[in-house]
PDB file of C-alpha atoms in Angstrom:
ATOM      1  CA  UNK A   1      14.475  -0.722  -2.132  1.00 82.00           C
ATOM      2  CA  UNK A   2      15.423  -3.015   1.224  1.00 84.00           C
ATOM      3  CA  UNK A   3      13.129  -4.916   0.398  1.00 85.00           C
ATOM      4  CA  UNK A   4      14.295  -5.551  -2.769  1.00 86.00           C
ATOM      5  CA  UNK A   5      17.636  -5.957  -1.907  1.00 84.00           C
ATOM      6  CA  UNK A   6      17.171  -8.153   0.929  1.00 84.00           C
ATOM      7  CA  UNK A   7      14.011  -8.967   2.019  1.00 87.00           C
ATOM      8  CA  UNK A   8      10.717 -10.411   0.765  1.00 91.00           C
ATOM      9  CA  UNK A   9      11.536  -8.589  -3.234  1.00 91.00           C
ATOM     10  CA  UNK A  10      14.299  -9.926  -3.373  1.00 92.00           C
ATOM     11  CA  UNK A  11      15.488 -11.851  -6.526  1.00 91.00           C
ATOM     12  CA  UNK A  12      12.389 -10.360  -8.282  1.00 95.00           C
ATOM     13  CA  UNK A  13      12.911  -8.111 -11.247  1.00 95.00           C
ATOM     14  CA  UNK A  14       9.557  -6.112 -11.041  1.00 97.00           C
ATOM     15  CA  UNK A  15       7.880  -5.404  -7.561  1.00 97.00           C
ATOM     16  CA  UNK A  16       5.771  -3.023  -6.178  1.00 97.00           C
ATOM     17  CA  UNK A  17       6.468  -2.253  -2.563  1.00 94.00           C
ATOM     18  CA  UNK A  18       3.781  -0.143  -0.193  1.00 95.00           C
ATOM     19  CA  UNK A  19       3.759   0.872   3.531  1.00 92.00           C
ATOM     20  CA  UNK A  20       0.324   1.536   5.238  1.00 93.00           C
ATOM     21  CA  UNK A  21       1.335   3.741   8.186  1.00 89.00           C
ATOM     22  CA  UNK A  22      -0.102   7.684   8.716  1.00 89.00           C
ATOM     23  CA  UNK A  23      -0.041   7.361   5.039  1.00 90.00           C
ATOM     24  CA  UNK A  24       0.430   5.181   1.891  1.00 94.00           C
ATOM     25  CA  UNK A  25       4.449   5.082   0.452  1.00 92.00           C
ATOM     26  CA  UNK A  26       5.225   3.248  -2.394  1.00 94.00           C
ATOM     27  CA  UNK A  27       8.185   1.853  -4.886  1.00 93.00           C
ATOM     28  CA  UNK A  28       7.502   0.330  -8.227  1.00 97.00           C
ATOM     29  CA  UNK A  29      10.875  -1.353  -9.175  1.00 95.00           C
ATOM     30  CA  UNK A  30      12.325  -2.467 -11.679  1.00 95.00           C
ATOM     31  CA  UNK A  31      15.770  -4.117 -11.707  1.00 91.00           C
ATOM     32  CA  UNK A  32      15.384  -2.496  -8.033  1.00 87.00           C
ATOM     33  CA  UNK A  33      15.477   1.307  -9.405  1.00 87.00           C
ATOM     34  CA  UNK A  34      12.397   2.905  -9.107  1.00 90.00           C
ATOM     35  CA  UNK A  35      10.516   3.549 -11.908  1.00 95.00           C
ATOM     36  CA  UNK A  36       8.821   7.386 -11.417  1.00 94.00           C
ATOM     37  CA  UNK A  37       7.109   8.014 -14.816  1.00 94.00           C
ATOM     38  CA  UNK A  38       5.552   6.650 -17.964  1.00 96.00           C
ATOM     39  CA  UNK A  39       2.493   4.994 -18.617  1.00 96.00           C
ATOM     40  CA  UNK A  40       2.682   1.951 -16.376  1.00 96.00           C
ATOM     41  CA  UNK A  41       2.906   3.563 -12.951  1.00 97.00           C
ATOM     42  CA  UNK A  42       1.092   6.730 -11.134  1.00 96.00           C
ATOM     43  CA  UNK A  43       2.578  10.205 -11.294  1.00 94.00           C
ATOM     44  CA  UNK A  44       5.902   9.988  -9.678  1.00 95.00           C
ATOM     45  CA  UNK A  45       5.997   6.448  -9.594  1.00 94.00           C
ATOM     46  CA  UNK A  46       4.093   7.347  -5.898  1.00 95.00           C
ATOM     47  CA  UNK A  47       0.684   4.918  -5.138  1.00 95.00           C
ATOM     48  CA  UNK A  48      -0.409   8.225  -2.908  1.00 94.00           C
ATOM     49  CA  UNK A  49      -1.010  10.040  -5.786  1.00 94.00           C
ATOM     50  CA  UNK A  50      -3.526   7.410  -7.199  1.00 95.00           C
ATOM     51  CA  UNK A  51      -7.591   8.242  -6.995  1.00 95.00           C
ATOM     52  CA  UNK A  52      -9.971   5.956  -5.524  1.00 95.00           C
ATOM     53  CA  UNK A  53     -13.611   6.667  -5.706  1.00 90.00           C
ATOM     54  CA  UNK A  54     -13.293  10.163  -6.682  1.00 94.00           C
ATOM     55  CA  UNK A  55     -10.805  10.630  -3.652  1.00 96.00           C
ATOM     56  CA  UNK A  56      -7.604  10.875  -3.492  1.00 96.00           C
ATOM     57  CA  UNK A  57      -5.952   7.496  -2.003  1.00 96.00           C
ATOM     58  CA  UNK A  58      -4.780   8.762   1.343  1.00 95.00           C
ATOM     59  CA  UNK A  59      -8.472   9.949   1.934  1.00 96.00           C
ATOM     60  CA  UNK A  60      -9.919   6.662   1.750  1.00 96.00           C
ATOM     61  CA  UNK A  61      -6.543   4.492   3.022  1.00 95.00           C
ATOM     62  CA  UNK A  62      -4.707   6.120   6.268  1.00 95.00           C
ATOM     63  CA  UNK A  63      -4.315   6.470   9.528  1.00 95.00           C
ATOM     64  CA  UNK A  64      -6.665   9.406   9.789  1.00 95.00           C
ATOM     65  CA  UNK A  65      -9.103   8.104   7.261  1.00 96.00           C
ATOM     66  CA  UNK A  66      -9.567   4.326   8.595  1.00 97.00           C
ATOM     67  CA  UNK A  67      -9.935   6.036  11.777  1.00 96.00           C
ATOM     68  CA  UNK A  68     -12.728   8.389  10.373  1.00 95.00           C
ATOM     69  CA  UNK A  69     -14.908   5.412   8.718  1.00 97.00           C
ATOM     70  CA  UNK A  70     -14.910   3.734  11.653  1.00 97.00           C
ATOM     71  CA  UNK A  71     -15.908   6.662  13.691  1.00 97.00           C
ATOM     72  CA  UNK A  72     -18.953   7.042  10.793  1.00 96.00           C
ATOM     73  CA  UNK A  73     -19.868   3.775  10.502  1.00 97.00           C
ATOM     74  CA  UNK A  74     -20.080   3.156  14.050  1.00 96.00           C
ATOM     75  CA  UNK A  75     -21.899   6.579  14.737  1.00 96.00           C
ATOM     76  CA  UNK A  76     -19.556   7.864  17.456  1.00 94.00           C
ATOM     77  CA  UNK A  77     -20.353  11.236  18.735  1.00 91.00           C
ATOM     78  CA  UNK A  78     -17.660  14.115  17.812  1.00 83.00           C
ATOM     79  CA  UNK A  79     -16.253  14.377  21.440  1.00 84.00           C
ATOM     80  CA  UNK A  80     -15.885  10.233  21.300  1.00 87.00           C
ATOM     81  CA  UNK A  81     -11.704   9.492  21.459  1.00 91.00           C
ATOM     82  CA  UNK A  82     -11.371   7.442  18.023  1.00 93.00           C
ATOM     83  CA  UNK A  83      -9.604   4.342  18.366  1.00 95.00           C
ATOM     84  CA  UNK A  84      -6.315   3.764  16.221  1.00 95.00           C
ATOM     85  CA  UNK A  85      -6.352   1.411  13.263  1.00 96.00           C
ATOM     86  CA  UNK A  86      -4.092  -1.604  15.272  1.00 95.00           C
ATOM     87  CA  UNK A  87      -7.625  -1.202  17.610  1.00 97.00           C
ATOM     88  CA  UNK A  88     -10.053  -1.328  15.379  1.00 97.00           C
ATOM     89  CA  UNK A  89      -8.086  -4.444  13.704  1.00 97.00           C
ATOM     90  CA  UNK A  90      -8.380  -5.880  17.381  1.00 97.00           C
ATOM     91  CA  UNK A  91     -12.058  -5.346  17.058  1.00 97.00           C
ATOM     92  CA  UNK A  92     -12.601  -6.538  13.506  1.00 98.00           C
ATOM     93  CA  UNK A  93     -11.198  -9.730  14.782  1.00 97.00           C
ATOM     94  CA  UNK A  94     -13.367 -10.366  17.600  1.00 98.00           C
ATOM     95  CA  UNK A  95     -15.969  -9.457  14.793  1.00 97.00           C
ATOM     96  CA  UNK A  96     -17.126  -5.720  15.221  1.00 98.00           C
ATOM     97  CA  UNK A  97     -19.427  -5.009  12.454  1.00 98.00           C
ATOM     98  CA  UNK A  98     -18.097  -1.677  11.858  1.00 98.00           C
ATOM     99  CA  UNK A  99     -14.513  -2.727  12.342  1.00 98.00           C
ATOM    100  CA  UNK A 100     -14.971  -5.054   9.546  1.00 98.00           C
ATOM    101  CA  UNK A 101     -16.630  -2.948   7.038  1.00 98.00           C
ATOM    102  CA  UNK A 102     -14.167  -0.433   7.943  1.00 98.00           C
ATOM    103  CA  UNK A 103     -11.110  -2.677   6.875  1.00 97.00           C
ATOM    104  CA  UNK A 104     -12.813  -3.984   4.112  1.00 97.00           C
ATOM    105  CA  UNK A 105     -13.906  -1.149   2.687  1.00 97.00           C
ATOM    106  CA  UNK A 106     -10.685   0.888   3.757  1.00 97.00           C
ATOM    107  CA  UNK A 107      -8.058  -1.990   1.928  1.00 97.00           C
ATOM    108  CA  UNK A 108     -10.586  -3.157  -0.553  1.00 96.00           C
ATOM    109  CA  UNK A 109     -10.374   0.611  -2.009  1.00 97.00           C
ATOM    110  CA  UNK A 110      -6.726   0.402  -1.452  1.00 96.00           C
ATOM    111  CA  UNK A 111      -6.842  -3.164  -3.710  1.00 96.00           C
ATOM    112  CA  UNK A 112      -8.842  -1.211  -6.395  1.00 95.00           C
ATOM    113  CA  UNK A 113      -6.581   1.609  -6.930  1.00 96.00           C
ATOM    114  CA  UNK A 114      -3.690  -0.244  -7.129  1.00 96.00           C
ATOM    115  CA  UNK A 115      -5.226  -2.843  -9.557  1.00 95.00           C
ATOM    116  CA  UNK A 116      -4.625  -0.784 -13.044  1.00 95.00           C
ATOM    117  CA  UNK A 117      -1.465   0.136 -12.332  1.00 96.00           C
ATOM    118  CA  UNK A 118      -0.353  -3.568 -11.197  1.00 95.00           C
ATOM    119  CA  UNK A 119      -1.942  -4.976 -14.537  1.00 94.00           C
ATOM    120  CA  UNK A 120       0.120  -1.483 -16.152  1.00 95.00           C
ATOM    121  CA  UNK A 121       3.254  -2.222 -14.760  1.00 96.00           C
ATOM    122  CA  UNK A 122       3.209  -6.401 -13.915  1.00 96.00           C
ATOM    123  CA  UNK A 123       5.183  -7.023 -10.758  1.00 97.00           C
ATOM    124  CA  UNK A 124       6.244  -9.995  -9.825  1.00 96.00           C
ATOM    125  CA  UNK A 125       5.516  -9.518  -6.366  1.00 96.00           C
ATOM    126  CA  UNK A 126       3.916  -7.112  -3.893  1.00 96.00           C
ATOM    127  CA  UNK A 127       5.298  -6.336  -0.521  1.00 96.00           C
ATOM    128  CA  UNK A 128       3.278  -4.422   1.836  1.00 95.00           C
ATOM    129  CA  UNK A 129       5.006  -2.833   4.442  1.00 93.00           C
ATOM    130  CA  UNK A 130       4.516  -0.399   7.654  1.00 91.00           C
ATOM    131  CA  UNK A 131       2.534  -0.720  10.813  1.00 90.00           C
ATOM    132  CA  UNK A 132      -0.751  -1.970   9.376  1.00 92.00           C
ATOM    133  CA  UNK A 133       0.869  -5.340   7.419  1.00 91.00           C
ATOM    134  CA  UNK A 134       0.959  -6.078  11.247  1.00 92.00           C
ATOM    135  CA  UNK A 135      -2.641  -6.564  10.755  1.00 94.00           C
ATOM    136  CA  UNK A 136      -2.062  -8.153   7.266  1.00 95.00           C
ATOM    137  CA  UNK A 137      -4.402 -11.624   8.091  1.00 96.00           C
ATOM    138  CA  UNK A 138      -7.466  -8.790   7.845  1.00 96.00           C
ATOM    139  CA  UNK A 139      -5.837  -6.523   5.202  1.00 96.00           C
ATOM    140  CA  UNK A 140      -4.543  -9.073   2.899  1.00 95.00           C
ATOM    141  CA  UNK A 141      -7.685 -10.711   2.254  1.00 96.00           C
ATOM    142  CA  UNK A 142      -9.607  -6.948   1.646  1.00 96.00           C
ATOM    143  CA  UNK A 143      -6.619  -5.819  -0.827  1.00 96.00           C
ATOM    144  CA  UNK A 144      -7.134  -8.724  -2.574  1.00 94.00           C
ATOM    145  CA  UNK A 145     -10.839  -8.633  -2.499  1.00 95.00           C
ATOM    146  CA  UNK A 146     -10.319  -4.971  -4.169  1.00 95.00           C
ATOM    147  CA  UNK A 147      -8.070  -6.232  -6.706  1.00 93.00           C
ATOM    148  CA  UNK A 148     -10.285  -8.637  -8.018  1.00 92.00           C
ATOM    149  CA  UNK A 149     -13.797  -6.919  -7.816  1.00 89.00           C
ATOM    150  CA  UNK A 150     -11.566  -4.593 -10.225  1.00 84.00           C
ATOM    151  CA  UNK A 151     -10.399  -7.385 -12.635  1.00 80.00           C
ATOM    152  CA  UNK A 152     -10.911 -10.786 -11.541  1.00 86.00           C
ATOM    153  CA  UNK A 153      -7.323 -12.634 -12.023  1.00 84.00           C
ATOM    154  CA  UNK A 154      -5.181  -9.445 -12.286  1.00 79.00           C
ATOM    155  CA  UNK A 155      -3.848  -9.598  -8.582  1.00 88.00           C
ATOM    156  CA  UNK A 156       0.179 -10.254  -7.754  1.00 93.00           C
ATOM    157  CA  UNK A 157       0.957 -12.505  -5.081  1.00 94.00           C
ATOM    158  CA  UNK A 158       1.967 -10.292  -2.492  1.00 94.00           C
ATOM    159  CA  UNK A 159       3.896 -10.591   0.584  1.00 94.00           C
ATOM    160  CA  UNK A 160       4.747  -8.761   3.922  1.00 94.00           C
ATOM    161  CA  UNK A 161       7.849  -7.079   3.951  1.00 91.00           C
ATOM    162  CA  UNK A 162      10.431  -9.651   6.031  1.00 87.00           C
ATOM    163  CA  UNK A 163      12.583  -6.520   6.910  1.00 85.00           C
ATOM    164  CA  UNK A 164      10.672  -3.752   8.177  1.00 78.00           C
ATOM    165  CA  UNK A 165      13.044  -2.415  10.899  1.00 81.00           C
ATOM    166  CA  UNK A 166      15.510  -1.925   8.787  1.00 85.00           C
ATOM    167  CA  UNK A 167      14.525  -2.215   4.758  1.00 79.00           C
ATOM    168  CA  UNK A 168      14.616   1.864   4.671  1.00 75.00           C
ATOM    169  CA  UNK A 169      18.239   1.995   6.018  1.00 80.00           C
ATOM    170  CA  UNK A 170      18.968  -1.104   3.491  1.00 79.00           C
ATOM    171  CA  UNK A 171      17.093   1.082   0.969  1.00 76.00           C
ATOM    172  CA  UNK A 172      18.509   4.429   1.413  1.00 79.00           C
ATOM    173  CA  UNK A 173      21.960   3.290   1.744  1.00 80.00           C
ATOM    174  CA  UNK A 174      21.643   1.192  -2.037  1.00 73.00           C
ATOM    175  CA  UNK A 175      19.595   4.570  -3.303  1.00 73.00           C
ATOM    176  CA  UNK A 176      22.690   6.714  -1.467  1.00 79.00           C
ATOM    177  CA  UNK A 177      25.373   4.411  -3.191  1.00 77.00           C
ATOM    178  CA  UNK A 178      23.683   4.661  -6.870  1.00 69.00           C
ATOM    179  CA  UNK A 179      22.992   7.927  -6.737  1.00 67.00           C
ATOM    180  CA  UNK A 180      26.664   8.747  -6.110  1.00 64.00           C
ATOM    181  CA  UNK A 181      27.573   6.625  -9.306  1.00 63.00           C
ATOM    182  CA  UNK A 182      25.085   8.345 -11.347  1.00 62.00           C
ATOM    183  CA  UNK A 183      22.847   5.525 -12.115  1.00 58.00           C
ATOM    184  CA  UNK A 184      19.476   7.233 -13.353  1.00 55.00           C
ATOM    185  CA  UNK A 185      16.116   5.605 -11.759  1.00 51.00           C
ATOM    186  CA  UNK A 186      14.118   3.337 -14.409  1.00 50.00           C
ATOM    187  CA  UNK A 187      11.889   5.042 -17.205  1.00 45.00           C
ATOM    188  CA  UNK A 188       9.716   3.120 -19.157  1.00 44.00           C
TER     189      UNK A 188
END
């Protein structure tokens, strides 16, 4: 909801915002409420809650899981320390085999499960958020790739969130304020 109301959402009537951190969080707004059932978002209104490849989302697009399919795809042994997603980024970069499948595999799932509900729910806009848009010139183009190996043409231009430090305060203070006047999030 920062984002919406002053950052990189802003001025848009529908967007979905995500954050790729130790998990996947997620807003689909409308009007900047958040929209939390009917047909054209997941259960909740909450991305994590999506499937992807018979998993749920936050198996195949996390901290713990991006650091697992590197770990597999490179062959590590069990005792090896795993390196965190910012370092396998690093290594995708200086073009690491594994580190790129890894990302593209990771974000191209994440671009696939969020396709249907995007072509559902037809944002305007979608801001990606949290630690990993840091790394957003490798996980921009796999998103993207997932989105349209799902249906060509169907992608929103997205974004990187332009507040990040302090979009949740922004957020939670307009959700705080709302809430107080009774204003009921969007159902469709």
């Amino acid at each position: 909801m920062g984002e919406y109301r002053a950052g990189a959402a802003a001025g848009r009537r529908r967007a979905v915002c995500i954050t790729l951190g130790t998990g996947v969080g997620s807003s689909f707004l409308d009007g900047g409420n958040p929209v939390v059932d009917g047909p054209d978002v997941p259960p909740g209104g909450r991305a994590h809650r999506i499937a992807v490849d018979g998993l749920p989302l936050e198996e195949v697009v996390s901290r713990r899981a991006i650091r697992r399919f590197y770990a597999r795809a490179a062959a590590l042994p069990d005792d090896h320390r795993l390196p965190d997603v910012h370092d396998i980024a690093g290594s995708a970069r200086a073009g690491d085999a594994h580190a790129l499948r890894t990302v593209r595999h990771c974000f191209g799932a994440l671009g696939r499960a969020l396709a249907p509900w995007c072509e559902r729910f037809r944002p305007e806009l979608l801001v990606v958020g949290g630690s990993m848009a840091g790394s957003w010139d490798l996980v921009g183009p796999a998103v993207r790739a997932g989105f349209e190996s799902w249906a060509p043409g169907t992608a929103p231009p997205t974004a990187t969130a332009l507040r990040p430090a302090d979009a949740p305060l922004i957020g939670a203070a307009h959700w705080a304020l709302h809430r107080s006047a009774g204003t009921p999030p969007v159902r469709i």
